[in-house]
Amino acid sequence: MLESLKKMFSGNEGDMPVNTGSKPDISREKSKELYEKAKTYFPGGVNSPVRAFKSVYGTPLFIQKGDGCFVWDADGNQFIDFCGSWGPLILGHNPPKVREKVIETMQNGMSFGAPTALENELAELIIKNNKHVEKIRFTSSGTEAVMSAIRLARGYTRRDKILKFEGCYHGHSDSLLVKAGSGLVTFGETSSLGVPKSFAEETIVIPLNDTEALTQAFAQFKDQLAAVIIEGIPANNGLLIQDPAYIEFLQKICKDNGTLLIFDEVITGFRLGFEGAAGYYNAKPDIVTYGKILGGGLPVGMYGASAEIMGHISPDGGVYQAGTLSGNPVAMSAGIAQLTELLKSGFYKELNAKATEFAEGIQRFATARSYKFKVFHVGSIFWFAFTDKDKIQCAEDIDPASMEKFKVMHRELLNRGIYLGPSGYEVGFVSAAHTKIELEKAKRAILEALDIVFRK
Ligand SMILES: *Cc1c(COP(=O)(O)O)cnc(C)c1O
């Protein structure tokens, strides 16, 4: 036993750490002061709800700057960051190549509301290297991209209903702020006040990874479903990695019923590989949506499909969609600079290998200690789950009570200079800027935090 344990620990984990004890809380004086001010200006003191630290200890940290894999808060605390602005920063914070291109473009102005060559340049980078899109349209956020993709699917099929999955997030447009009602296949219930019940009735919600529910939904709403929308790999409510067979089934049932399959790749696009989850599964979605990484940290979204389907978008077709700042030159420049780096040979191989080693090292330690803890990971996305299940593939499999453990872990990690998104339902991201040294440091802090979480 001892020998096998030693073997497990050989290399990275060593025989450390052993219950080093909680560290004192970091100073948050400046952040607290800013937060009090912010609360007088913004609901909850924030401009997007998850930033408010409602499910972890303390007040939100106000970030002052980022560089590489690090961020610094207003009190001068330094953190190794695994939030990466919720996914866009695959090259880390403030990469010189992106910054320089943005500054160069800004010398000539910020917005024209007329076409620029930069839009062509970014579109060409994407279309030449992605077999899933022949034509695209840029938007200014992921929400907008998904909302427009749904409208396109409805316009193209002349059908009204859409189907989504419990545990997938697709931005905050009305049709998609809908959760499952009771029963296997039901009309959705609104998950936000302000969404009309009649809208929710056009959205069917079923569990992930459940072929029976899919079959039943298609039987029940025969010839009514315009689209099925799924996150390429669901990564907004834990990391719910679907089996390839399920994705295949999904494609087939959509095809057989004349329903368009939308892959919402706002997180997974350019993250799992240049072709995102569609590339990962070798799937053929009819419409794809991208955001986050696409804009290199500036606000950009996009949807794309075959030229035939995209021909339905105005001004070519009858589906209206527009944007004052769509294709903004500064944002396009950030996208061009970032995607150019991603296309360099070996980029994903190196990043994914680094992230895998990080995730597996943490898992080896937790397993050796018999902790009820799993690191689910794919590509450079990881998720810490306090569970003993080997697979978590639908929202229902996540135990809400386990989030108490995440809360303790989050605090211990902040106090050790590690920044994770402030919710146990959120995934973390390894970027190209995380060096092996920083990942080793982070791993050590995570192991220490786990020892504290599971301290008897
Ligand atoms: C982040 C996200 C969105 C929404 O994008 P915003 O830019 O926040 O509007 C939509 N879908 C998925 C899968 C996302 O991860």
GROMACS .gro file of C-alpha atoms and ligand atoms in nm:
model
  471
    1MET     CA    1   0.000   0.000   0.000
    2LEU     CA    2   0.269   0.240   0.106
    3GLU     CA    3   0.469   0.157  -0.206
    4SER     CA    4   0.174   0.215  -0.434
    5LEU     CA    5   0.093   0.539  -0.259
    6LYS     CA    6   0.452   0.649  -0.300
    7LYS     CA    7   0.430   0.567  -0.666
    8MET     CA    8   0.116   0.773  -0.700
    9PHE     CA    9   0.295   1.063  -0.543
   10SER     CA   10   0.610   1.022  -0.743
   11GLY     CA   11   0.693   1.334  -0.932
   12ASN     CA   12   0.464   1.626  -0.889
   13GLU     CA   13   0.269   1.579  -0.572
   14GLY     CA   14   0.562   1.466  -0.354
   15ASP     CA   15   0.440   1.376  -0.011
   16MET     CA   16   0.307   1.723   0.061
   17PRO     CA   17   0.103   1.883   0.196
   18VAL     CA   18  -0.033   1.788   0.534
   19ASN     CA   19  -0.305   1.996   0.691
   20THR     CA   20  -0.117   2.323   0.694
   21GLY     CA   21  -0.422   2.493   0.845
   22SER     CA   22  -0.629   2.786   0.728
   23LYS     CA   23  -0.448   3.103   0.635
   24PRO     CA   24  -0.563   3.442   0.757
   25ASP     CA   25  -0.795   3.624   0.518
   26ILE     CA   26  -0.625   3.858   0.272
   27SER     CA   27  -0.681   4.229   0.314
   28ARG     CA   28  -0.982   4.351   0.113
   29GLU     CA   29  -1.010   4.704   0.246
   30LYS     CA   30  -0.994   4.879  -0.092
   31SER     CA   31  -1.219   4.622  -0.261
   32LYS     CA   32  -1.473   4.658   0.021
   33GLU     CA   33  -1.471   5.035  -0.013
   34LEU     CA   34  -1.519   5.013  -0.391
   35TYR     CA   35  -1.794   4.757  -0.346
   36GLU     CA   36  -1.986   4.980  -0.105
   37LYS     CA   37  -1.965   5.261  -0.363
   38ALA     CA   38  -2.063   5.026  -0.645
   39LYS     CA   39  -2.372   4.915  -0.456
   40THR     CA   40  -2.501   5.270  -0.471
   41TYR     CA   41  -2.462   5.268  -0.851
   42PHE     CA   42  -2.547   4.914  -0.965
   43PRO     CA   43  -2.795   4.650  -0.848
   44GLY     CA   44  -2.592   4.426  -0.619
   45GLY     CA   45  -2.289   4.645  -0.691
   46VAL     CA   46  -2.212   4.462  -1.016
   47ASN     CA   47  -2.283   4.464  -1.388
   48SER     CA   48  -2.326   4.087  -1.414
   49PRO     CA   49  -2.472   3.886  -1.125
   50VAL     CA   50  -2.218   3.607  -1.073
   51ARG     CA   51  -1.949   3.866  -0.997
   52ALA     CA   52  -2.124   3.951  -0.670
   53PHE     CA   53  -1.967   3.664  -0.467
   54LYS     CA   54  -2.315   3.557  -0.349
   55SER     CA   55  -2.215   3.192  -0.326
   56VAL     CA   56  -1.869   3.234  -0.171
   57TYR     CA   57  -1.722   3.414   0.131
   58GLY     CA   58  -1.645   3.783   0.142
   59THR     CA   59  -1.699   4.076  -0.089
   60PRO     CA   60  -1.603   4.075  -0.458
   61LEU     CA   61  -1.243   4.159  -0.537
   62PHE     CA   62  -1.205   4.463  -0.757
   63ILE     CA   63  -0.939   4.385  -1.012
   64GLN     CA   64  -0.686   4.649  -1.101
   65LYS     CA   65  -0.472   4.480  -1.360
   66GLY     CA   66  -0.384   4.153  -1.525
   67ASP     CA   67  -0.067   4.026  -1.685
   68GLY     CA   68  -0.010   3.675  -1.816
   69CYS     CA   69  -0.167   3.428  -1.573
   70PHE     CA   70  -0.184   3.686  -1.292
   71VAL     CA   71  -0.434   3.943  -1.171
   72TRP     CA   72  -0.392   4.202  -0.899
   73ASP     CA   73  -0.678   4.342  -0.693
   74ALA     CA   74  -0.726   4.694  -0.561
   75ASP     CA   75  -0.551   4.601  -0.235
   76GLY     CA   76  -0.244   4.484  -0.426
   77ASN     CA   77  -0.305   4.112  -0.369
   78GLN     CA   78  -0.168   3.897  -0.650
   79PHE     CA   79  -0.347   3.588  -0.778
   80ILE     CA   80  -0.288   3.314  -1.032
   81ASP     CA   81  -0.611   3.348  -1.227
   82PHE     CA   82  -0.817   3.054  -1.354
   83CYS     CA   83  -1.128   3.256  -1.437
   84GLY     CA   84  -0.972   3.426  -1.740
   85SER     CA   85  -1.261   3.673  -1.769
   86TRP     CA   86  -1.489   3.364  -1.782
   87GLY     CA   87  -1.311   3.212  -2.077
   88PRO     CA   88  -1.202   3.469  -2.336
   89LEU     CA   89  -0.840   3.498  -2.222
   90ILE     CA   90  -0.688   3.182  -2.368
   91LEU     CA   91  -0.355   3.364  -2.410
   92GLY     CA   92  -0.369   3.502  -2.057
   93HIS     CA   93  -0.412   3.864  -1.953
   94ASN     CA   94  -0.301   4.149  -2.172
   95PRO     CA   95  -0.091   3.952  -2.423
   96PRO     CA   96   0.143   4.195  -2.607
   97LYS     CA   97   0.042   4.072  -2.955
   98VAL     CA   98  -0.327   4.148  -2.892
   99ARG     CA   99  -0.260   4.473  -2.711
  100GLU     CA  100  -0.030   4.605  -2.985
  101LYS     CA  101  -0.275   4.524  -3.264
  102VAL     CA  102  -0.560   4.692  -3.073
  103ILE     CA  103  -0.356   5.006  -3.011
  104GLU     CA  104  -0.246   5.018  -3.375
  105THR     CA  105  -0.608   5.002  -3.492
  106MET     CA  106  -0.725   5.261  -3.240
  107GLN     CA  107  -0.486   5.518  -3.388
  108ASN     CA  108  -0.729   5.533  -3.681
  109GLY     CA  109  -1.052   5.563  -3.488
  110MET     CA  110  -1.282   5.337  -3.291
  111SER     CA  111  -1.598   5.283  -3.492
  112PHE     CA  112  -1.742   5.379  -3.827
  113GLY     CA  113  -2.070   5.195  -3.873
  114ALA     CA  114  -1.942   5.111  -4.219
  115PRO     CA  115  -1.756   4.801  -4.337
  116THR     CA  116  -1.382   4.772  -4.271
  117ALA     CA  117  -1.117   4.535  -4.409
  118LEU     CA  118  -1.063   4.404  -4.055
  119GLU     CA  119  -1.401   4.227  -4.062
  120ASN     CA  120  -1.295   4.043  -4.378
  121GLU     CA  121  -0.965   3.954  -4.219
  122LEU     CA  122  -1.118   3.797  -3.907
  123ALA     CA  123  -1.390   3.622  -4.109
  124GLU     CA  124  -1.129   3.473  -4.340
  125LEU     CA  125  -0.926   3.342  -4.046
  126ILE     CA  126  -1.236   3.168  -3.914
  127ILE     CA  127  -1.396   3.039  -4.233
  128LYS     CA  128  -1.070   2.907  -4.383
  129ASN     CA  129  -0.997   2.707  -4.071
  130ASN     CA  130  -1.342   2.584  -3.972
  131LYS     CA  131  -1.545   2.348  -4.188
  132HIS     CA  132  -1.868   2.423  -3.998
  133VAL     CA  133  -1.926   2.771  -4.130
  134GLU     CA  134  -1.937   2.912  -4.482
  135LYS     CA  135  -2.081   3.250  -4.391
  136ILE     CA  136  -2.092   3.433  -4.062
  137ARG     CA  137  -2.231   3.742  -3.893
  138PHE     CA  138  -2.049   3.924  -3.612
  139THR     CA  139  -2.239   4.049  -3.307
  140SER     CA  140  -2.121   4.219  -2.988
  141SER     CA  141  -2.189   3.942  -2.735
  142GLY     CA  142  -2.259   3.572  -2.702
  143THR     CA  143  -2.615   3.641  -2.594
  144GLU     CA  144  -2.679   3.832  -2.913
  145ALA     CA  145  -2.520   3.560  -3.127
  146VAL     CA  146  -2.740   3.290  -2.974
  147MET     CA  147  -3.056   3.501  -2.984
  148SER     CA  148  -2.995   3.566  -3.355
  149ALA     CA  149  -2.915   3.201  -3.429
  150ILE     CA  150  -3.251   3.102  -3.279
  151ARG     CA  151  -3.430   3.361  -3.491
  152LEU     CA  152  -3.248   3.233  -3.799
  153ALA     CA  153  -3.349   2.873  -3.723
  154ARG     CA  154  -3.710   2.979  -3.679
  155GLY     CA  155  -3.706   3.186  -3.998
  156TYR     CA  156  -3.539   2.910  -4.195
  157THR     CA  157  -3.768   2.627  -4.080
  158ARG     CA  158  -4.084   2.839  -4.045
  159ARG     CA  159  -4.137   2.668  -3.710
  160ASP     CA  160  -4.164   2.833  -3.366
  161LYS     CA  161  -4.062   2.591  -3.094
  162ILE     CA  162  -3.708   2.529  -2.976
  163LEU     CA  163  -3.564   2.265  -2.748
  164LYS     CA  164  -3.292   2.325  -2.492
  165PHE     CA  165  -3.135   2.124  -2.211
  166GLU     CA  166  -3.147   2.174  -1.839
  167GLY     CA  167  -2.795   2.269  -1.730
  168CYS     CA  168  -2.701   2.457  -2.048
  169TYR     CA  169  -2.664   2.835  -2.048
  170HIS     CA  170  -2.713   3.031  -2.367
  171GLY     CA  171  -2.703   3.392  -2.255
  172HIS     CA  172  -2.989   3.597  -2.122
  173SER     CA  173  -3.234   3.640  -2.409
  174ASP     CA  174  -3.601   3.579  -2.320
  175SER     CA  175  -3.650   3.248  -2.504
  176LEU     CA  176  -3.354   3.095  -2.325
  177LEU     CA  177  -3.417   3.205  -1.967
  178VAL     CA  178  -3.633   2.900  -1.934
  179LYS     CA  179  -3.590   2.599  -1.708
  180ALA     CA  180  -3.752   2.258  -1.697
  181GLY     CA  181  -4.099   2.223  -1.556
  182SER     CA  182  -4.201   1.903  -1.382
  183GLY     CA  183  -4.212   1.588  -1.592
  184LEU     CA  184  -3.970   1.448  -1.848
  185VAL     CA  185  -4.076   1.658  -2.147
  186THR     CA  186  -4.250   1.981  -2.061
  187PHE     CA  187  -4.295   2.335  -2.169
  188GLY     CA  188  -4.035   2.539  -1.991
  189GLU     CA  189  -4.095   2.765  -1.697
  190THR     CA  190  -3.938   3.107  -1.700
  191SER     CA  191  -3.622   3.127  -1.490
  192SER     CA  192  -3.641   3.505  -1.463
  193LEU     CA  193  -3.914   3.749  -1.382
  194GLY     CA  194  -4.001   3.956  -1.683
  195VAL     CA  195  -4.006   3.670  -1.933
  196PRO     CA  196  -4.361   3.623  -2.059
  197LYS     CA  197  -4.509   3.282  -1.996
  198SER     CA  198  -4.610   3.267  -2.362
  199PHE     CA  199  -4.241   3.291  -2.462
  200ALA     CA  200  -4.147   3.008  -2.227
  201GLU     CA  201  -4.412   2.794  -2.391
  202GLU     CA  202  -4.214   2.802  -2.713
  203THR     CA  203  -3.910   2.654  -2.538
  204ILE     CA  204  -3.909   2.286  -2.448
  205VAL     CA  205  -3.659   2.186  -2.179
  206ILE     CA  206  -3.533   1.832  -2.122
  207PRO     CA  207  -3.243   1.674  -1.929
  208LEU     CA  208  -2.904   1.621  -2.094
  209ASN     CA  209  -2.777   1.273  -2.177
  210ASP     CA  210  -3.127   1.125  -2.201
  211THR     CA  211  -3.216   0.974  -2.538
  212GLU     CA  212  -3.561   0.876  -2.419
  213ALA     CA  213  -3.653   1.234  -2.334
  214LEU     CA  214  -3.528   1.345  -2.676
  215THR     CA  215  -3.731   1.081  -2.856
  216GLN     CA  216  -4.039   1.171  -2.657
  217ALA     CA  217  -3.997   1.543  -2.724
  218PHE     CA  218  -3.967   1.488  -3.098
  219ALA     CA  219  -4.276   1.266  -3.092
  220GLN     CA  220  -4.476   1.514  -2.887
  221PHE     CA  221  -4.377   1.821  -3.090
  222LYS     CA  222  -4.358   1.662  -3.432
  223ASP     CA  223  -4.295   1.916  -3.711
  224GLN     CA  224  -4.291   2.200  -3.458
  225LEU     CA  225  -3.927   2.211  -3.349
  226ALA     CA  226  -3.723   2.473  -3.534
  227ALA     CA  227  -3.403   2.396  -3.349
  228VAL     CA  228  -3.235   2.204  -3.074
  229ILE     CA  229  -2.969   2.409  -2.898
  230ILE     CA  230  -2.693   2.255  -2.689
  231GLU     CA  231  -2.363   2.381  -2.555
  232GLY     CA  232  -2.089   2.205  -2.751
  233ILE     CA  233  -1.973   2.072  -2.418
  234PRO     CA  234  -2.195   2.207  -2.142
  235ALA     CA  235  -1.964   2.415  -1.924
  236ASN     CA  236  -2.184   2.669  -1.749
  237ASN     CA  237  -2.333   2.445  -1.483
  238GLY     CA  238  -2.045   2.224  -1.396
  239LEU     CA  239  -1.870   2.049  -1.682
  240LEU     CA  240  -2.121   1.801  -1.822
  241ILE     CA  241  -1.923   1.609  -2.082
  242GLN     CA  242  -2.160   1.419  -2.312
  243ASP     CA  243  -2.083   1.082  -2.469
  244PRO     CA  244  -2.009   1.089  -2.843
  245ALA     CA  245  -2.294   0.840  -2.896
  246TYR     CA  246  -2.541   1.086  -2.746
  247ILE     CA  247  -2.422   1.367  -2.971
  248GLU     CA  248  -2.455   1.133  -3.268
  249PHE     CA  249  -2.810   1.043  -3.163
  250LEU     CA  250  -2.892   1.409  -3.128
  251GLN     CA  251  -2.765   1.488  -3.477
  252LYS     CA  252  -2.962   1.203  -3.629
  253ILE     CA  253  -3.292   1.283  -3.462
  254CYS     CA  254  -3.261   1.650  -3.566
  255LYS     CA  255  -3.182   1.554  -3.923
  256ASP     CA  256  -3.469   1.304  -3.942
  257ASN     CA  257  -3.714   1.570  -3.826
  258GLY     CA  258  -3.596   1.869  -4.027
  259THR     CA  259  -3.489   2.041  -3.705
  260LEU     CA  260  -3.171   2.249  -3.706
  261LEU     CA  261  -2.901   2.160  -3.455
  262ILE     CA  262  -2.736   2.463  -3.298
  263PHE     CA  263  -2.405   2.417  -3.119
  264ASP     CA  264  -2.361   2.704  -2.878
  265GLU     CA  265  -1.984   2.720  -2.872
  266VAL     CA  266  -1.949   3.052  -2.694
  267ILE     CA  267  -1.724   2.880  -2.436
  268THR     CA  268  -1.596   2.580  -2.630
  269GLY     CA  269  -1.531   2.755  -2.963
  270PHE     CA  270  -1.155   2.809  -3.015
  271ARG     CA  271  -1.108   2.657  -2.666
  272LEU     CA  272  -1.115   2.281  -2.719
  273GLY     CA  273  -0.941   2.333  -3.048
  274PHE     CA  274  -0.989   2.582  -3.329
  275GLU     CA  275  -1.311   2.405  -3.432
  276GLY     CA  276  -1.439   2.379  -3.077
  277ALA     CA  277  -1.668   2.099  -2.966
  278ALA     CA  278  -1.790   2.034  -3.322
  279GLY     CA  279  -1.432   1.948  -3.409
  280TYR     CA  280  -1.391   1.750  -3.087
  281TYR     CA  281  -1.694   1.529  -3.159
  282ASN     CA  282  -1.653   1.546  -3.535
  283ALA     CA  283  -2.015   1.666  -3.531
  284LYS     CA  284  -2.200   1.862  -3.798
  285PRO     CA  285  -2.418   2.124  -3.635
  286ASP     CA  286  -2.631   2.334  -3.871
  287ILE     CA  287  -2.560   2.662  -3.693
  288VAL     CA  288  -2.277   2.747  -3.454
  289THR     CA  289  -2.237   3.041  -3.219
  290TYR     CA  290  -1.910   3.177  -3.084
  291GLY     CA  291  -1.810   3.452  -2.845
  292LYS     CA  292  -1.564   3.486  -2.556
  293ILE     CA  293  -1.225   3.380  -2.707
  294LEU     CA  294  -1.330   3.518  -3.045
  295GLY     CA  295  -1.300   3.876  -2.919
  296GLY     CA  296  -0.967   3.843  -2.741
  297GLY     CA  297  -1.115   4.015  -2.435
  298LEU     CA  298  -1.323   4.269  -2.629
  299PRO     CA  299  -1.697   4.224  -2.687
  300VAL     CA  300  -1.749   4.006  -2.994
  301GLY     CA  301  -1.994   3.728  -3.075
  302MET     CA  302  -2.071   3.551  -3.398
  303TYR     CA  303  -2.303   3.301  -3.556
  304GLY     CA  304  -2.241   3.106  -3.869
  305ALA     CA  305  -2.377   2.829  -4.088
  306SER     CA  306  -2.380   2.713  -4.450
  307ALA     CA  307  -2.412   2.986  -4.712
  308GLU     CA  308  -2.760   2.851  -4.785
  309ILE     CA  309  -2.886   2.892  -4.428
  310MET     CA  310  -2.707   3.225  -4.379
  311GLY     CA  311  -2.875   3.347  -4.698
  312HIS     CA  312  -3.187   3.394  -4.488
  313ILE     CA  313  -3.028   3.677  -4.288
  314SER     CA  314  -3.104   4.035  -4.390
  315PRO     CA  315  -3.027   4.205  -4.619
  316ASP     CA  316  -3.007   3.884  -4.830
  317GLY     CA  317  -3.306   3.723  -4.661
  318GLY     CA  318  -3.603   3.793  -4.443
  319VAL     CA  319  -3.458   3.729  -4.096
  320TYR     CA  320  -3.370   4.068  -3.950
  321GLN     CA  321  -3.060   4.114  -3.735
  322ALA     CA  322  -2.834   4.417  -3.693
  323GLY     CA  323  -2.589   4.597  -3.462
  324THR     CA  324  -2.451   4.950  -3.437
  325LEU     CA  325  -2.115   4.824  -3.311
  326SER     CA  326  -2.115   4.483  -3.484
  327GLY     CA  327  -1.779   4.413  -3.644
  328ASN     CA  328  -1.624   4.695  -3.445
  329PRO     CA  329  -1.270   4.746  -3.578
  330VAL     CA  330  -1.098   4.752  -3.239
  331ALA     CA  331  -1.272   4.431  -3.134
  332MET     CA  332  -1.199   4.269  -3.472
  333SER     CA  333  -0.830   4.349  -3.425
  334ALA     CA  334  -0.821   4.178  -3.088
  335GLY     CA  335  -0.987   3.874  -3.244
  336ILE     CA  336  -0.746   3.866  -3.538
  337ALA     CA  337  -0.442   3.890  -3.312
  338GLN     CA  338  -0.568   3.624  -3.072
  339LEU     CA  339  -0.690   3.371  -3.331
  340THR     CA  340  -0.364   3.408  -3.526
  341GLU     CA  341  -0.178   3.279  -3.221
  342LEU     CA  342  -0.420   2.988  -3.178
  343LEU     CA  343  -0.360   2.874  -3.536
  344LYS     CA  344   0.013   2.832  -3.477
  345SER     CA  345   0.122   2.472  -3.498
  346GLY     CA  346   0.109   2.284  -3.166
  347PHE     CA  347  -0.079   2.555  -2.976
  348TYR     CA  348  -0.367   2.337  -2.855
  349LYS     CA  349  -0.155   2.029  -2.809
  350GLU     CA  350   0.073   2.209  -2.568
  351LEU     CA  351  -0.205   2.391  -2.383
  352ASN     CA  352  -0.423   2.082  -2.345
  353ALA     CA  353  -0.131   1.867  -2.231
  354LYS     CA  354  -0.043   2.123  -1.964
  355ALA     CA  355  -0.402   2.142  -1.843
  356THR     CA  356  -0.440   1.763  -1.839
  357GLU     CA  357  -0.129   1.722  -1.630
  358PHE     CA  358  -0.258   1.986  -1.388
  359ALA     CA  359  -0.601   1.824  -1.354
  360GLU     CA  360  -0.468   1.470  -1.324
  361GLY     CA  361  -0.211   1.567  -1.063
  362ILE     CA  362  -0.483   1.713  -0.843
  363GLN     CA  363  -0.700   1.406  -0.899
  364ARG     CA  364  -0.420   1.165  -0.804
  365PHE     CA  365  -0.377   1.344  -0.477
  366ALA     CA  366  -0.749   1.349  -0.394
  367THR     CA  367  -0.786   0.984  -0.486
  368ALA     CA  368  -0.490   0.881  -0.272
  369ARG     CA  369  -0.648   1.065   0.021
  370SER     CA  370  -0.991   0.911  -0.056
  371TYR     CA  371  -1.145   1.255  -0.080
  372LYS     CA  372  -1.491   1.276  -0.235
  373PHE     CA  373  -1.357   1.503  -0.505
  374LYS     CA  374  -1.331   1.485  -0.882
  375VAL     CA  375  -1.157   1.704  -1.135
  376PHE     CA  376  -1.355   1.678  -1.456
  377HIS     CA  377  -1.163   1.820  -1.748
  378VAL     CA  378  -1.153   1.847  -2.124
  379GLY     CA  379  -0.898   2.042  -2.325
  380SER     CA  380  -0.801   2.337  -2.106
  381ILE     CA  381  -1.135   2.349  -1.918
  382PHE     CA  382  -1.158   2.197  -1.572
  383TRP     CA  383  -1.424   2.170  -1.303
  384PHE     CA  384  -1.383   2.084  -0.936
  385ALA     CA  385  -1.671   1.865  -0.818
  386PHE     CA  386  -1.720   1.744  -0.464
  387THR     CA  387  -1.858   1.406  -0.559
  388ASP     CA  388  -1.763   1.041  -0.580
  389LYS     CA  389  -1.944   0.989  -0.911
  390ASP     CA  390  -1.717   0.894  -1.200
  391LYS     CA  391  -1.928   1.085  -1.450
  392ILE     CA  392  -2.158   1.385  -1.417
  393GLN     CA  393  -2.353   1.434  -1.739
  394CYS     CA  394  -2.671   1.614  -1.641
  395ALA     CA  395  -2.763   1.898  -1.409
  396GLU     CA  396  -2.954   1.669  -1.176
  397ASP     CA  397  -2.639   1.475  -1.091
  398ILE     CA  398  -2.487   1.777  -0.917
  399ASP     CA  399  -2.549   1.780  -0.543
  400PRO     CA  400  -2.629   2.140  -0.437
  401ALA     CA  401  -2.509   2.059  -0.083
  402SER     CA  402  -2.158   1.999  -0.222
  403MET     CA  403  -2.134   2.371  -0.294
  404GLU     CA  404  -2.067   2.435   0.076
  405LYS     CA  405  -1.736   2.257   0.030
  406PHE     CA  406  -1.653   2.468  -0.273
  407LYS     CA  407  -1.719   2.777  -0.064
  408VAL     CA  408  -1.451   2.675   0.187
  409MET     CA  409  -1.213   2.585  -0.093
  410HIS     CA  410  -1.267   2.918  -0.267
  411ARG     CA  411  -1.177   3.112   0.045
  412GLU     CA  412  -0.868   2.902   0.116
  413LEU     CA  413  -0.756   2.948  -0.244
  414LEU     CA  414  -0.798   3.326  -0.243
  415ASN     CA  415  -0.592   3.333   0.075
  416ARG     CA  416  -0.324   3.135  -0.108
  417GLY     CA  417  -0.320   3.360  -0.415
  418ILE     CA  418  -0.541   3.151  -0.644
  419TYR     CA  419  -0.843   3.310  -0.814
  420LEU     CA  420  -1.131   3.088  -0.928
  421GLY     CA  421  -1.470   3.208  -1.049
  422PRO     CA  422  -1.686   3.269  -0.739
  423SER     CA  423  -1.924   2.973  -0.779
  424GLY     CA  424  -1.882   2.597  -0.759
  425TYR     CA  425  -2.095   2.560  -1.071
  426GLU     CA  426  -1.837   2.747  -1.278
  427VAL     CA  427  -1.550   2.587  -1.464
  428GLY     CA  428  -1.188   2.705  -1.462
  429PHE     CA  429  -0.961   2.771  -1.757
  430VAL     CA  430  -0.591   2.710  -1.806
  431SER     CA  431  -0.437   2.962  -2.046
  432ALA     CA  432  -0.123   2.954  -2.256
  433ALA     CA  433   0.024   3.202  -2.006
  434HIS     CA  434   0.009   2.957  -1.715
  435THR     CA  435   0.365   2.827  -1.693
  436LYS     CA  436   0.445   2.490  -1.539
  437ILE     CA  437   0.590   2.672  -1.239
  438GLU     CA  438   0.266   2.862  -1.171
  439LEU     CA  439   0.057   2.551  -1.230
  440GLU     CA  440   0.273   2.365  -0.979
  441LYS     CA  441   0.224   2.647  -0.727
  442ALA     CA  442  -0.148   2.649  -0.789
  443LYS     CA  443  -0.167   2.274  -0.755
  444ARG     CA  444   0.007   2.287  -0.420
  445ALA     CA  445  -0.239   2.552  -0.297
  446ILE     CA  446  -0.532   2.343  -0.421
  447LEU     CA  447  -0.405   2.035  -0.241
  448GLU     CA  448  -0.367   2.236   0.080
  449ALA     CA  449  -0.719   2.371   0.038
  450LEU     CA  450  -0.853   2.019  -0.014
  451ASP     CA  451  -0.685   1.904   0.306
  452ILE     CA  452  -0.868   2.184   0.487
  453VAL     CA  453  -1.202   2.117   0.322
  454PHE     CA  454  -1.184   1.752   0.423
  455ARG     CA  455  -1.026   1.814   0.765
  456LYS     CA  456  -1.205   1.602   1.021
  457LIG     C1  457  -2.103   3.308  -2.201
  457LIG     C2  458  -2.200   3.229  -2.279
  457LIG     C3  459  -2.306   3.290  -2.347
  457LIG     C4  460  -2.339   3.437  -2.334
  457LIG     O1  461  -2.237   3.516  -2.383
  457LIG     P1  462  -2.229   3.670  -2.334
  457LIG     O2  463  -2.114   3.724  -2.411
  457LIG     O3  464  -2.208   3.663  -2.186
  457LIG     O4  465  -2.357   3.732  -2.369
  457LIG     C5  466  -2.387   3.211  -2.426
  457LIG     N1  467  -2.365   3.080  -2.437
  457LIG     C6  468  -2.264   3.018  -2.374
  457LIG     C7  469  -2.243   2.871  -2.395
  457LIG     C8  470  -2.179   3.090  -2.292
  457LIG     O5  471  -2.081   3.028  -2.226
   0.00000   0.00000   0.00000
